[in-house]
Short mmCIF file of C-alpha atoms in Angstrom, two decimals:
data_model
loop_
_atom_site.label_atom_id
_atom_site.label_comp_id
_atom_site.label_asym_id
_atom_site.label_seq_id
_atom_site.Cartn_x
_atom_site.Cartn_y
_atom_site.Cartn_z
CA UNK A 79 -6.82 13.87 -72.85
CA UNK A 80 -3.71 11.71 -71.44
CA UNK A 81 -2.33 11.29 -75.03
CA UNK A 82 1.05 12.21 -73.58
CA UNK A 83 4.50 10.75 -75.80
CA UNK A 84 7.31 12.38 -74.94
CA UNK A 85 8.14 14.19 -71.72
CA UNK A 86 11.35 16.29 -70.24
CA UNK A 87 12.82 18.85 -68.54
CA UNK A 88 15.59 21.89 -68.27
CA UNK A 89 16.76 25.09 -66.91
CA UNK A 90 14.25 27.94 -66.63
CA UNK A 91 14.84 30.78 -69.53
CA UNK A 92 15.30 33.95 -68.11
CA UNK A 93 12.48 35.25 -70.08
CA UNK A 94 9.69 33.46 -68.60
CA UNK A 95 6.63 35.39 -68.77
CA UNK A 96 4.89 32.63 -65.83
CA UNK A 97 8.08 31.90 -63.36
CA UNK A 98 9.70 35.00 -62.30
CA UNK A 99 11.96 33.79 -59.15
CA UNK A 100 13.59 36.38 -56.67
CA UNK A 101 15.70 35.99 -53.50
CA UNK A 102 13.89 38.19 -51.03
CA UNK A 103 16.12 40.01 -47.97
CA UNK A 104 14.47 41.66 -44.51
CA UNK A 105 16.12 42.59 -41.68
CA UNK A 106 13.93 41.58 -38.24
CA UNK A 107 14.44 42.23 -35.02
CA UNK A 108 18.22 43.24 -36.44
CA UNK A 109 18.76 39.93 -38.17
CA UNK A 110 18.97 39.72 -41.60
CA UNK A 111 17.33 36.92 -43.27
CA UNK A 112 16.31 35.84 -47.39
CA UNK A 113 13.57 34.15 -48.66
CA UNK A 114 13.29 32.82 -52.07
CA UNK A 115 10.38 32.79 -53.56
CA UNK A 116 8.32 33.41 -57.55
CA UNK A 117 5.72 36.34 -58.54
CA UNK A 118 2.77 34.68 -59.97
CA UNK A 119 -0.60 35.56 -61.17
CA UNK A 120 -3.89 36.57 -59.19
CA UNK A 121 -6.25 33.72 -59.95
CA UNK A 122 -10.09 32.93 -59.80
CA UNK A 123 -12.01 29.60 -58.74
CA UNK A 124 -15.57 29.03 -59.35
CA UNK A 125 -17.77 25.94 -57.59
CA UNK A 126 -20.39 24.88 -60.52
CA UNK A 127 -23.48 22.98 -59.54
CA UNK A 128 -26.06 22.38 -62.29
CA UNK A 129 -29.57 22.57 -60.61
CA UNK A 130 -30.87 20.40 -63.71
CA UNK A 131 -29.01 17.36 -63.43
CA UNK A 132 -27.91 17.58 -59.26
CA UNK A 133 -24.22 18.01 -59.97
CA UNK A 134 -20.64 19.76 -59.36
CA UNK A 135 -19.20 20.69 -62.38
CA UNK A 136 -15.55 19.97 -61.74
CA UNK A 137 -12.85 20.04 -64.53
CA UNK A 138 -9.58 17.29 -65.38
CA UNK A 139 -6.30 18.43 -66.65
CA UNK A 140 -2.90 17.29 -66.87
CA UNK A 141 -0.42 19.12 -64.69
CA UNK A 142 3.25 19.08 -65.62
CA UNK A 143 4.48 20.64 -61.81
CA UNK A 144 2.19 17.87 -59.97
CA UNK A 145 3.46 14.85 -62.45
CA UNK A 146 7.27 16.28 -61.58
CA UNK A 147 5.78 16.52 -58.37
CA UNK A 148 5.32 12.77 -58.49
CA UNK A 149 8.17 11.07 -60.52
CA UNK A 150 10.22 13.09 -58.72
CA UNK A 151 10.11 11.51 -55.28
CA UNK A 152 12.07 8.44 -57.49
CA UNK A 153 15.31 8.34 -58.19
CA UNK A 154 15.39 6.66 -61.05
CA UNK A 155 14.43 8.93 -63.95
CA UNK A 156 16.28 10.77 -66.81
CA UNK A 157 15.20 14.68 -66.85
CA UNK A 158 16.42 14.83 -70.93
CA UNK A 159 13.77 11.51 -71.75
CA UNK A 160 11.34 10.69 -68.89
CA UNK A 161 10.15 6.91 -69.54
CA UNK A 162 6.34 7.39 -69.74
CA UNK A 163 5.98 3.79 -69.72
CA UNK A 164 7.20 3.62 -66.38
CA UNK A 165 5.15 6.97 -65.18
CA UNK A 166 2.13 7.66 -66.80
CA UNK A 167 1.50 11.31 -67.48
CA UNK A 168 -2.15 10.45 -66.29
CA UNK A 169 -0.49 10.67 -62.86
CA UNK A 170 -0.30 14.32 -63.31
CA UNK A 171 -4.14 14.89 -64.47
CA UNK A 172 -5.75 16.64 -61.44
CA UNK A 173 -9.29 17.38 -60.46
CA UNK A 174 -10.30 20.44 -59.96
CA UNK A 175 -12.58 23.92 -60.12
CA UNK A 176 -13.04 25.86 -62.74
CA UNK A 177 -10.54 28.54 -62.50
CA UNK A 178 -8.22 30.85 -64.25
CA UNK A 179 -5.15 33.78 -63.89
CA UNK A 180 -6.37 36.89 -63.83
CA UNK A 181 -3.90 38.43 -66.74
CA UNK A 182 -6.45 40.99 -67.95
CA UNK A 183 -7.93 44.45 -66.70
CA UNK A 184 -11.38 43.09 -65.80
CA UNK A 185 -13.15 42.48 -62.75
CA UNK A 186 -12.71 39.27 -60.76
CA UNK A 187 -16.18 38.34 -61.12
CA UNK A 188 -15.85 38.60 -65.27
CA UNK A 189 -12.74 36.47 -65.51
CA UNK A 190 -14.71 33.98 -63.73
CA UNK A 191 -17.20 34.42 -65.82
CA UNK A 192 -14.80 33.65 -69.48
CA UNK A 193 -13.56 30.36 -67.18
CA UNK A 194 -17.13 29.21 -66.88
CA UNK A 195 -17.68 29.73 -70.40
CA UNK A 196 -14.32 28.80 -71.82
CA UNK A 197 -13.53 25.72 -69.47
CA UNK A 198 -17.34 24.79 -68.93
CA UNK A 199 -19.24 25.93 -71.34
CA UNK A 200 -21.82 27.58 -69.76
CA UNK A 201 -22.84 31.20 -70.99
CA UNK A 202 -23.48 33.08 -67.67
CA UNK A 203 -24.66 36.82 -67.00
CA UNK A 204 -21.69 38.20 -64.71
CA UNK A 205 -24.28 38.88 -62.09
CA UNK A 206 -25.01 35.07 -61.50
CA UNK A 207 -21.35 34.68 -60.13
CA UNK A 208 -21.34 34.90 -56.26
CA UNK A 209 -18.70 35.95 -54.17
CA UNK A 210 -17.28 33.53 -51.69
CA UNK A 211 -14.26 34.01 -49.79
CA UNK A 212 -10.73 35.93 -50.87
CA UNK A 213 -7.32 34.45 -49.74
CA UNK A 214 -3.71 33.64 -50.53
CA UNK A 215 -3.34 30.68 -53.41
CA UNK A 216 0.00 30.15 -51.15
CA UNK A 217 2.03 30.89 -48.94
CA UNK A 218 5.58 29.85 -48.99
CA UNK A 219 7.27 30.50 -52.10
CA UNK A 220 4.38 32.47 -54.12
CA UNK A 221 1.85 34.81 -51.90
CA UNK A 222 -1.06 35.49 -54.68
CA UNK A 223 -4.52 36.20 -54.48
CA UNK A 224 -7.19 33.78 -54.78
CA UNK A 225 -10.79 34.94 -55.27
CA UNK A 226 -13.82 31.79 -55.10
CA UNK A 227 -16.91 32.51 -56.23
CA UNK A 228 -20.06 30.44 -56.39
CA UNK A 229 -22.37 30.08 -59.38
CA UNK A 230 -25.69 28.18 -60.38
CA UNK A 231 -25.58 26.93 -63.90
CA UNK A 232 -29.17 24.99 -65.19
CA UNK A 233 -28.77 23.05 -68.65
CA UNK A 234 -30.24 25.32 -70.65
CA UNK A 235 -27.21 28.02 -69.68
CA UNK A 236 -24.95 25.31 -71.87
CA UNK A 237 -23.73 27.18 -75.05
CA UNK A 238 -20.96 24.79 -75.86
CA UNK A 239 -18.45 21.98 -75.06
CA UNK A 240 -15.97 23.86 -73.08
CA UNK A 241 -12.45 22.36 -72.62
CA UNK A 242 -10.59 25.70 -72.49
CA UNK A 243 -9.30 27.99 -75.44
CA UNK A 244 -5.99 27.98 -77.66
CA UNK A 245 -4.32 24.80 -76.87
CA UNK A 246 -5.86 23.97 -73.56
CA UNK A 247 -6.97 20.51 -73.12
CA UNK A 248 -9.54 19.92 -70.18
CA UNK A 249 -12.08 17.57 -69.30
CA UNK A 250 -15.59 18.80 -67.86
CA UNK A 251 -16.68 16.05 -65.56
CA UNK A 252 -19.52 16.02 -63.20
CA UNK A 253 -19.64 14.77 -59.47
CA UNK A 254 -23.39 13.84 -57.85
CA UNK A 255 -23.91 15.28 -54.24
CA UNK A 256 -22.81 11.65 -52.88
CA UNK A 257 -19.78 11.15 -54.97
CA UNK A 258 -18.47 14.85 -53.77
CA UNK A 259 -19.23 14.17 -50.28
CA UNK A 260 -16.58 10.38 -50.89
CA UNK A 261 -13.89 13.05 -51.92
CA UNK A 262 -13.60 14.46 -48.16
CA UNK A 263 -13.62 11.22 -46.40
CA UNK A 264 -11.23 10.91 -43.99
CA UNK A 265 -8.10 9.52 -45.15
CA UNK A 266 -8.28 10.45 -48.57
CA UNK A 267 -5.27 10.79 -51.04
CA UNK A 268 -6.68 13.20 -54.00
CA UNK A 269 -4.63 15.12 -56.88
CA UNK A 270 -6.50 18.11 -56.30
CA UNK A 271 -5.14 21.52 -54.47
CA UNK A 272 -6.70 22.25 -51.21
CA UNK A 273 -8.84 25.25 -52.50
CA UNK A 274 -10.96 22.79 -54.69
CA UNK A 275 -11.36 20.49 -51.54
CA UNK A 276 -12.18 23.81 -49.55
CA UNK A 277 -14.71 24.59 -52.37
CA UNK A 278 -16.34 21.30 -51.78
CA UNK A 279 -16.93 21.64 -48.03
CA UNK A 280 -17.78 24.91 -48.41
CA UNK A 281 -20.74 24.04 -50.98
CA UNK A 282 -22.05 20.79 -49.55
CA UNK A 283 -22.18 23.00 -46.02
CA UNK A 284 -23.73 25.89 -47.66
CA UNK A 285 -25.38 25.24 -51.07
CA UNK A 286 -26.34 22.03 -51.05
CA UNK A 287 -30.09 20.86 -51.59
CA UNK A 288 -31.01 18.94 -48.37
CA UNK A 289 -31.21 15.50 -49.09
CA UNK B 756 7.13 39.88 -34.82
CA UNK B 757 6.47 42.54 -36.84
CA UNK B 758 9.85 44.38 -36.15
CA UNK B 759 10.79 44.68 -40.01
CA UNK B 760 13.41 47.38 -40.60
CA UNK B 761 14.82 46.97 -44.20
CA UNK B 762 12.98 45.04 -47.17
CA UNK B 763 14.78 44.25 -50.96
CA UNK B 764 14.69 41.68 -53.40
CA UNK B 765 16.93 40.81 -56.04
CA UNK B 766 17.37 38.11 -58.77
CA UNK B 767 16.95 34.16 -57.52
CA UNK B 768 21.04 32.72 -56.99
CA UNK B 769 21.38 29.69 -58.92
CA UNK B 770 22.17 27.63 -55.96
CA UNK B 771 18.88 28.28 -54.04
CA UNK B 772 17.65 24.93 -51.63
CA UNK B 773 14.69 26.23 -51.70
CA UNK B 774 13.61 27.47 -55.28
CA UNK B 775 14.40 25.19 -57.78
CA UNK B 776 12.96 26.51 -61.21
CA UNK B 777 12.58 24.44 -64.40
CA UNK B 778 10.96 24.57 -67.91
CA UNK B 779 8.93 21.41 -68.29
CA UNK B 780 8.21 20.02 -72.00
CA UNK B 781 6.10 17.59 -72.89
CA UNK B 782 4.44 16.13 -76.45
CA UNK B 783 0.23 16.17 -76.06
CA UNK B 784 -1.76 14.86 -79.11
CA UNK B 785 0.97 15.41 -81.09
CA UNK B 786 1.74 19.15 -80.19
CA UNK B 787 4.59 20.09 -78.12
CA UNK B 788 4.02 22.06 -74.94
CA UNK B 789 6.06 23.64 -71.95
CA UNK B 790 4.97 24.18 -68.71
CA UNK B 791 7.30 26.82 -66.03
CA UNK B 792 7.61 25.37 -62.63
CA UNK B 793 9.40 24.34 -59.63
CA UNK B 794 10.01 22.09 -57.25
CA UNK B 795 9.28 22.68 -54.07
CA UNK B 796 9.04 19.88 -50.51
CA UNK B 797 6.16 18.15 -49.49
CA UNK B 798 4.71 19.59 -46.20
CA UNK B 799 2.31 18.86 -43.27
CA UNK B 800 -0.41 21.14 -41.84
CA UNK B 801 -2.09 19.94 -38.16
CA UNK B 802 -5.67 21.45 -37.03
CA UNK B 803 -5.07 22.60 -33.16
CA UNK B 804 -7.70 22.23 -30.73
CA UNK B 805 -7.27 22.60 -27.56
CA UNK B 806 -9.90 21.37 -25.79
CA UNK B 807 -9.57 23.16 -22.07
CA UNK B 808 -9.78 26.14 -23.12
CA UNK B 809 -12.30 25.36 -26.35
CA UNK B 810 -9.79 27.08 -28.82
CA UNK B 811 -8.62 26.09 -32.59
CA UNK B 812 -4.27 27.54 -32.08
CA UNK B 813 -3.06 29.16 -35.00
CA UNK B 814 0.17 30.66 -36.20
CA UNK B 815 0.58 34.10 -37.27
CA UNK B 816 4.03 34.90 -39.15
CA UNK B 817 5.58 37.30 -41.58
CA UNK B 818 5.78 35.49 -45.06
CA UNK B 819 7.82 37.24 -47.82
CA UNK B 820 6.02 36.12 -50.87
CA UNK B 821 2.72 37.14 -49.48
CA UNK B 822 4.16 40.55 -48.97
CA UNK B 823 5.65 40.57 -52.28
CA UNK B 824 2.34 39.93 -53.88
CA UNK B 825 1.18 42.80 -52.11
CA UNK B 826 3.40 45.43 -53.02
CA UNK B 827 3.82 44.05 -56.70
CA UNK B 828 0.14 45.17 -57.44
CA UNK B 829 1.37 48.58 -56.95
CA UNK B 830 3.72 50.15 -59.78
CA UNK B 831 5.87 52.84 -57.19
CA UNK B 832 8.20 50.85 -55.13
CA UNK B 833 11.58 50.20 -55.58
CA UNK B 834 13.06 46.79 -55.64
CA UNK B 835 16.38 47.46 -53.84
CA UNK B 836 15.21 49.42 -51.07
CA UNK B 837 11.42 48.86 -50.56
CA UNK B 838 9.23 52.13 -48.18
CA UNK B 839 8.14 50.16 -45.19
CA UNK B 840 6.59 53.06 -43.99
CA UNK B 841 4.16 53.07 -47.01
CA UNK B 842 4.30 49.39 -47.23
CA UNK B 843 4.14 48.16 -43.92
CA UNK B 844 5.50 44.64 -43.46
CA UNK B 845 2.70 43.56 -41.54
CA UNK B 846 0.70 43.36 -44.68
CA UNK B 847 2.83 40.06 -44.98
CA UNK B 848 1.48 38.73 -41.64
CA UNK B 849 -0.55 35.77 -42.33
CA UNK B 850 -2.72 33.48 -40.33
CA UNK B 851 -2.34 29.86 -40.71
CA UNK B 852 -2.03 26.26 -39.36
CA UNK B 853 0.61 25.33 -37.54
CA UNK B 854 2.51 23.60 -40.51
CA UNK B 855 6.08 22.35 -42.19
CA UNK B 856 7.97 20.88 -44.85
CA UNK B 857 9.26 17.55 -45.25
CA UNK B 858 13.13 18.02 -45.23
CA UNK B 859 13.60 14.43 -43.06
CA UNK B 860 13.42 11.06 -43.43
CA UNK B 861 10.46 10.76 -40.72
CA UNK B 862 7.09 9.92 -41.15
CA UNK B 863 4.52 12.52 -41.90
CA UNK B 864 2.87 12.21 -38.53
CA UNK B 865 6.33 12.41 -36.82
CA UNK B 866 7.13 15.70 -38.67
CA UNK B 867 3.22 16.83 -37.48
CA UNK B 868 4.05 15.99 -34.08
CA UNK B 869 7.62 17.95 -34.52
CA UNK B 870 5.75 21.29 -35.38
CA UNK B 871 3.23 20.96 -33.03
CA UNK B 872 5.86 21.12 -30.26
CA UNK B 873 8.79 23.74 -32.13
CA UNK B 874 6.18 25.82 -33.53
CA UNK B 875 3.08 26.16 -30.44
CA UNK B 876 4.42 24.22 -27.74
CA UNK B 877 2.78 21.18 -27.10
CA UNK B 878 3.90 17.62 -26.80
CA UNK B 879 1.79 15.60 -27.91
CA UNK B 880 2.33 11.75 -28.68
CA UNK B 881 2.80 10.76 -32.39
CA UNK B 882 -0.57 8.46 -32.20
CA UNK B 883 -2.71 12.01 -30.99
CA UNK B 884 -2.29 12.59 -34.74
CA UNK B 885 -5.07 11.81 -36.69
CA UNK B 886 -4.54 11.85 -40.39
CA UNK B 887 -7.20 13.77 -42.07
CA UNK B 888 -6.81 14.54 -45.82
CA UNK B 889 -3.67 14.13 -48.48
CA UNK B 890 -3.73 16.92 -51.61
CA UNK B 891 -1.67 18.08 -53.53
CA UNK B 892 -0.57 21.88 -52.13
CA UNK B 893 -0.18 23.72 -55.91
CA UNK B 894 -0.92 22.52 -59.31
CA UNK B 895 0.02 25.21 -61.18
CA UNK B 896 4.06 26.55 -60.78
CA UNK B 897 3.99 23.99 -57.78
CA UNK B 898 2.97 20.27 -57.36
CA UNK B 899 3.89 18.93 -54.06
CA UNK B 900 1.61 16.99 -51.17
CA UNK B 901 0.62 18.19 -48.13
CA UNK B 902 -0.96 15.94 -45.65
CA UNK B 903 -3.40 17.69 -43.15
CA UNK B 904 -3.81 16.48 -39.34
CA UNK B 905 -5.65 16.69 -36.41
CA UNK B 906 -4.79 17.11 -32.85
CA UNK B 907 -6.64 17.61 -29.58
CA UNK B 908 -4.25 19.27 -27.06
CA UNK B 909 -5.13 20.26 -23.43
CA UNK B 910 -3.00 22.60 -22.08
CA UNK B 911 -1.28 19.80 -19.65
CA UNK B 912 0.54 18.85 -23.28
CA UNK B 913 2.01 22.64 -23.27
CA UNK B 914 5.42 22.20 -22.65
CA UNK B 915 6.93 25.12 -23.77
CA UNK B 916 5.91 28.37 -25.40
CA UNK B 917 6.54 27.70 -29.06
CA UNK B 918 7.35 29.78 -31.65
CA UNK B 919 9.44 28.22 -33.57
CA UNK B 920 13.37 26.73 -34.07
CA UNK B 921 16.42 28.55 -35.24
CA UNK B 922 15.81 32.19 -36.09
CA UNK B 923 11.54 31.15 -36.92
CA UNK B 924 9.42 34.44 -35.86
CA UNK B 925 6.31 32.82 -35.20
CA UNK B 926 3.28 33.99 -32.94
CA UNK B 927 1.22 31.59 -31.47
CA UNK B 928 -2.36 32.58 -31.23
CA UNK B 929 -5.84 31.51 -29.96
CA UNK B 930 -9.55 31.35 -31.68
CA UNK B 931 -12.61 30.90 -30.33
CA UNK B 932 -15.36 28.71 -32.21
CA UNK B 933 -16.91 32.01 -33.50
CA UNK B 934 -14.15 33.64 -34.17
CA UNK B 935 -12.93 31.29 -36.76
CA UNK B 936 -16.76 30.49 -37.91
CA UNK B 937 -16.45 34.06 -38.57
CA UNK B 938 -13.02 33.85 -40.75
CA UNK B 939 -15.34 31.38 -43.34
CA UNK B 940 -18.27 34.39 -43.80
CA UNK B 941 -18.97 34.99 -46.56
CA UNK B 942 -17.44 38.52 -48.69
CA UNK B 943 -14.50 37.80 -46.28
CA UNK B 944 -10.67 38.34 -47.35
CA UNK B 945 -8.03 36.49 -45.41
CA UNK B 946 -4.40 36.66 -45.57
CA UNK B 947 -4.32 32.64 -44.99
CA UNK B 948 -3.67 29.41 -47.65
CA UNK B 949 -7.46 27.36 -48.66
CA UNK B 950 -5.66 24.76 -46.60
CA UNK B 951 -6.26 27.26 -43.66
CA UNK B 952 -10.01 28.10 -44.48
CA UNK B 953 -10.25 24.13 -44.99
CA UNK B 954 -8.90 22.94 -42.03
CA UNK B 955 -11.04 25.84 -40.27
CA UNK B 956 -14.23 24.25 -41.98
CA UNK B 957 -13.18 20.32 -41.95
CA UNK B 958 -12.66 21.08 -37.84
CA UNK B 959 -16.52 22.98 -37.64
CA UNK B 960 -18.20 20.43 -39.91
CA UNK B 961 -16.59 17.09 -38.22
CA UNK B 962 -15.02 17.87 -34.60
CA UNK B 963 -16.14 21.24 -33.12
CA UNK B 964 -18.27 20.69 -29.82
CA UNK B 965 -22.05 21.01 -30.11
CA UNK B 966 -23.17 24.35 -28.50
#
């Protein structure tokens, strides 16, 4: 997955179809005051736990704005060539839940579904995904929706590899009950976003065969 | 807070502090990719209890991007003069934990304790924060950390009323236990982060009182 050889940066084109930044302007209270901030997809989560085998279905990928994230917090880098001896792209693969934009007209609960499928490979009726909790993927400089849902998958659902579609690379990995609950330990560094974290609490308080 | 009187957005200036937008490349089994994104600061978010008066303290505050995502599921509106009367600002009003960026060379627990006085009000000593979890806060456009505290205030630490520095509009505000056990049910939508709805659940699962 982390066969990564050659790695830089530039400008933004104008034409993204993923980045579209804006300076935003209010007036409150009689004060005017900007914000600058990026439109950017609706987007879908799903927390996977096989009933067969006793385990989270979680999925690895490698994310360029978390490995900038990283290297840049050093100084010493060149934007046209990074050195990816020095800074292993594998610093940029993340753990995380299933999930996916929503960049079609279909319900919430059937682009979760494709995700499962595509990412996971488990074949699903629509009606198996459970609706969790709505929010806000952020906050500061992009205000999305989030939707989490919840799904039970057994081993006979499993219709093929998964790994994502087109030229998506991801890694299905499984997590028992025990190894999920070491990811919330207090004190914990993890390259993971806080909704997968927040799916993880959420499951092992709600979901979770007692022990 | 919610005194909102004029609303517009235009394109991103190329000097922005705050947006920094870039088009990331990168070489993966041989195939070259690029990946839109920006950079954006690392951050802090601190779980408020305050234990006389057996209340989680939240912030409420009008956030742009948030409202942006709002109105931009809608096709009538008009970029340089948005209708707050149809779109009423406080759509943008989210709920949240006290929280900030990393914009000084301080330790993350000094910026916690910072926030937790400029933003609700108390003073608290640096060693009353308790490090919790470290994550990253995006992995998609975004990769940056956030570390997430915990504090126990009484409301002998209240030393002022909060609400921010500089021209910050930010309301400080109260929950009970079941009010924010309530915020996690399930169906719910929330205009708050997952590091919100985490810190919410970390705080119920690990630190909330017994009843």
């Amino acid at each position: 997955m982390d066969q990564i050889s050659k790695v830089w940066f530039g400008p933004l084109p104008p034409d993204s179809p993923y980045v579209r930044p804006f300076r935003f302007y209010y007036v409150q209270n009689g004060v005017e005051k900007n914000w600058d901030l990026l439109k950017v997809h609706d987007s879908v989560s799903i927390i996977l736990f096989n009933k067969t085998r006793n385990s989270l279905v979680f999925v690895k990928q490698f994310r360029p704005a978390v490995y900038l994230g990283i290297i840049s917090a050093e100084k010493d880098y060149d934007p046209n060539n990074i050195d990816v001896k020095k800074y292993p792209p594998n610093l940029g693969i993340t753990l995380e839940l299933c999930a996916g934009i929503v960049d079609k007209s279909k319900s919430m609960a059937e682009i979760a579904k494709e995700e499962v499928e595509e990412e996971c490979g488990y074949n699903v009726p629509v009606e198996r995904l459970e609706e969790i909790l709505t929010y806000r993927s952020g906050v500061g400089a992009s205000g999305a929706l989030q939707t989490m849902f919840y799904c039970e998958v057994t081993d006979a659902d499993k219709a093929a590899s998964g790994g994502g579609v087109d030229d998506e690379i991801i890694e299905v990995v499984e997590y028992s009950l025990d190894e999920a609950r070491n990811l919330l330990k207090q004190g914990s560094t993890i390259n993971s976003p806080p909704s997968f974290l927040l799916g993880v609490l959420w499951f092992l308080t709600n979901k979770a065969p007692k022990s």
